[in-house]
């Protein structure tokens, strides 16, 4: 019986896994192992993917992947699998404890004499790593309740009891293998940076699955302390855990913490110092016993590695042997310099073949089974499950938001509320900001004598910066909605709901999250694509994300929608966002049918429980994004505005010429605008709008600043009036301009991020050329259609 055949509400036991490569590795890391119970909970609105419950948490699988997992009713599974492995046959090997053999202590663990401690924060997605990071380091990194918010390492520093502690929040990962970019990144950081101490964040209420990552840290022989996070949720379920005994068994101190309140964090930091100073009695090096067959193959391979003088010392010999036995590609790359590597690989390949013949399963499966057996045995002696169902509320909400008939309407309604609120509610504080900058402009005009300086301050700095700053309220509201969706867990459900639709479009279900984040800012959205394991899906998502209208385009869209379509502004705004989505979908289909024809990556995603966002976290996220925007106004936009003013002010018109905006046509900016005007003329654009398009390359907000300078206005209302009265635009040409700006290639920062994340400048150049061509064609079509109507 296949897992895909399991009906909602039915429970079965996993007996066999088919498939290969990354799929097998990922689902084993997430708890889909032989002998584990799994329950089918809920179909998505389009019946694919399906929500399953395993090891105390929910995970989404497509039916195609679920078909690779064979299950049986519990009684039948017991007969086929036999008795479950006990803790005694997967015991802790302590024969090397305390010795100085290379097998145990190849990694140098000498006590440091200085007062600086380098700490790496490691844990599963949704394990609260970033909450711990924010609590101890005081940083404002955003905490999102779905996989992949932390897409890069964040570092903070603080002083504690005479020590300077540098802490790095590494990407969330289910293991430290070589399957996803996060896993590779974390392993390389531990290898290259060699942090003094590891803080392993573990979800207390989902400890069995989370401890899988801990077993890999044990194999690496890294000085580690387990932060048993969200301990209040474990207590709320009625569960009990003897964390001190658990720590003694696994050789790693375990500290219960509640990161959101700060409870237990002082004790955690005290343990960090104890480990650093070498005076913690719990810490000891243990070996997980992988059973007679694997241990019998590990021993001779380890002996061969012992003979080498060029083996890296960062990890112990046993770890390298274990990874060679698993035929880990990343480890092969790390050991390329070792002269005996081909010999080791030959031995490992023969050993792996013998393991498969004897156990009738591959090495990776056998090792994963052993790790979970070790975890299960440790928890049998230290953990008592609670009787309270803490996921009841999550299931109730999911039955509503992921309902077959209500899922999509609810999602569309949420999006409509978001954009309508951005436009309607944001206009009130916007008026106050306009009045402030108008006051500043009048005061500057009064205090400064007429001439170059007055024009620079009033029309250049105040006018240009003020025309962009007025949109801060709308951007705040946009990020408020994104923050609430992330923190509550709804963002992951949106990906669950949209997966089948995204799959038909040639995208991955996880592509939806970066694309939705793109409405805020394309740069972090593109970085968030690292959570997509498939390189082809990742590149496609990177290339289509810029079509999501970011917050930098919002001022332009709001300005033109309000000026030329005042009675239908919200509808115009929503239509533009939908157009960006449609173009992204068509682009994805084009890329999937030409350059990237095959994508075998499964859709496996954790569905975290719903959590009520805290006011502090939400406000911190909003302020963080607002601060970035204000900083951008005070740097990039300010400098660019001054440059635009200079280009518009010089060369000065001849004496006797009447002042006015027409004089800009003979300025440098006018010359540049007229140079590209023939290209934009078919879209109904003149030199002014052409120049605004050109100045949007550094940052899209500069379109508004450019018009503010060209029309000598420092408020949105003033620019709107000037745009309407200038005769430069009609509703037809304004619509074409909006479409062009929407689809035109993104800012320089986004282009640089595309080059970095794809690992190729070619894709950055492709994005520039392709997006510009699409923008021109779409703008031209809109202009033609406008002529018909």
Tab-separated table of N, CA and C in Angstrom, residues 33 85 103 177 207 227 252 259 343 354 363 370 562 645 711 758:
chain	number	residue	atom	x	y	z
A	33	UNK	N	10.872	7.322	8.151
A	33	UNK	CA	11.760	6.168	8.252
A	33	UNK	C	10.933	4.918	8.539
A	85	UNK	N	14.302	-1.809	16.860
A	85	UNK	CA	15.622	-1.840	17.498
A	85	UNK	C	15.582	-1.161	18.854
A	103	UNK	N	40.794	9.278	16.359
A	103	UNK	CA	39.421	8.954	16.027
A	103	UNK	C	38.445	9.843	16.803
A	177	UNK	N	24.024	17.632	5.769
A	177	UNK	CA	24.430	16.771	4.661
A	177	UNK	C	24.832	17.642	3.473
A	207	UNK	N	10.811	17.044	19.808
A	207	UNK	CA	12.210	16.769	20.108
A	207	UNK	C	12.769	15.610	19.290
A	227	UNK	N	19.833	23.917	23.184
A	227	UNK	CA	18.843	24.852	23.721
A	227	UNK	C	17.469	24.255	23.452
A	252	UNK	N	25.940	15.821	25.814
A	252	UNK	CA	25.769	17.237	25.477
A	252	UNK	C	24.832	17.859	26.506
A	259	UNK	N	12.714	31.355	24.292
A	259	UNK	CA	13.413	32.492	23.683
A	259	UNK	C	12.554	33.743	23.630
A	343	UNK	N	41.750	5.789	-3.246
A	343	UNK	CA	41.821	4.509	-2.535
A	343	UNK	C	40.707	4.400	-1.495
A	354	UNK	N	28.472	-4.021	0.320
A	354	UNK	CA	28.304	-5.127	1.267
A	354	UNK	C	27.207	-4.822	2.283
A	363	UNK	N	23.098	2.360	2.490
A	363	UNK	CA	23.827	2.836	3.661
A	363	UNK	C	23.138	4.028	4.310
A	370	UNK	N	19.501	4.015	12.250
A	370	UNK	CA	20.292	3.879	13.477
A	370	UNK	C	20.236	5.163	14.312
A	562	UNK	N	-3.290	57.351	-8.818
A	562	UNK	CA	-4.042	58.444	-8.212
A	562	UNK	C	-4.225	59.626	-9.147
A	645	UNK	N	19.183	66.471	-10.006
A	645	UNK	CA	19.028	67.926	-9.976
A	645	UNK	C	20.146	68.595	-10.766
A	711	UNK	N	9.303	68.813	-12.336
A	711	UNK	CA	8.124	69.683	-12.201
A	711	UNK	C	8.214	70.615	-10.993
A	758	UNK	N	22.733	33.064	-8.539
A	758	UNK	CA	22.807	32.087	-9.625
A	758	UNK	C	24.242	31.639	-9.870
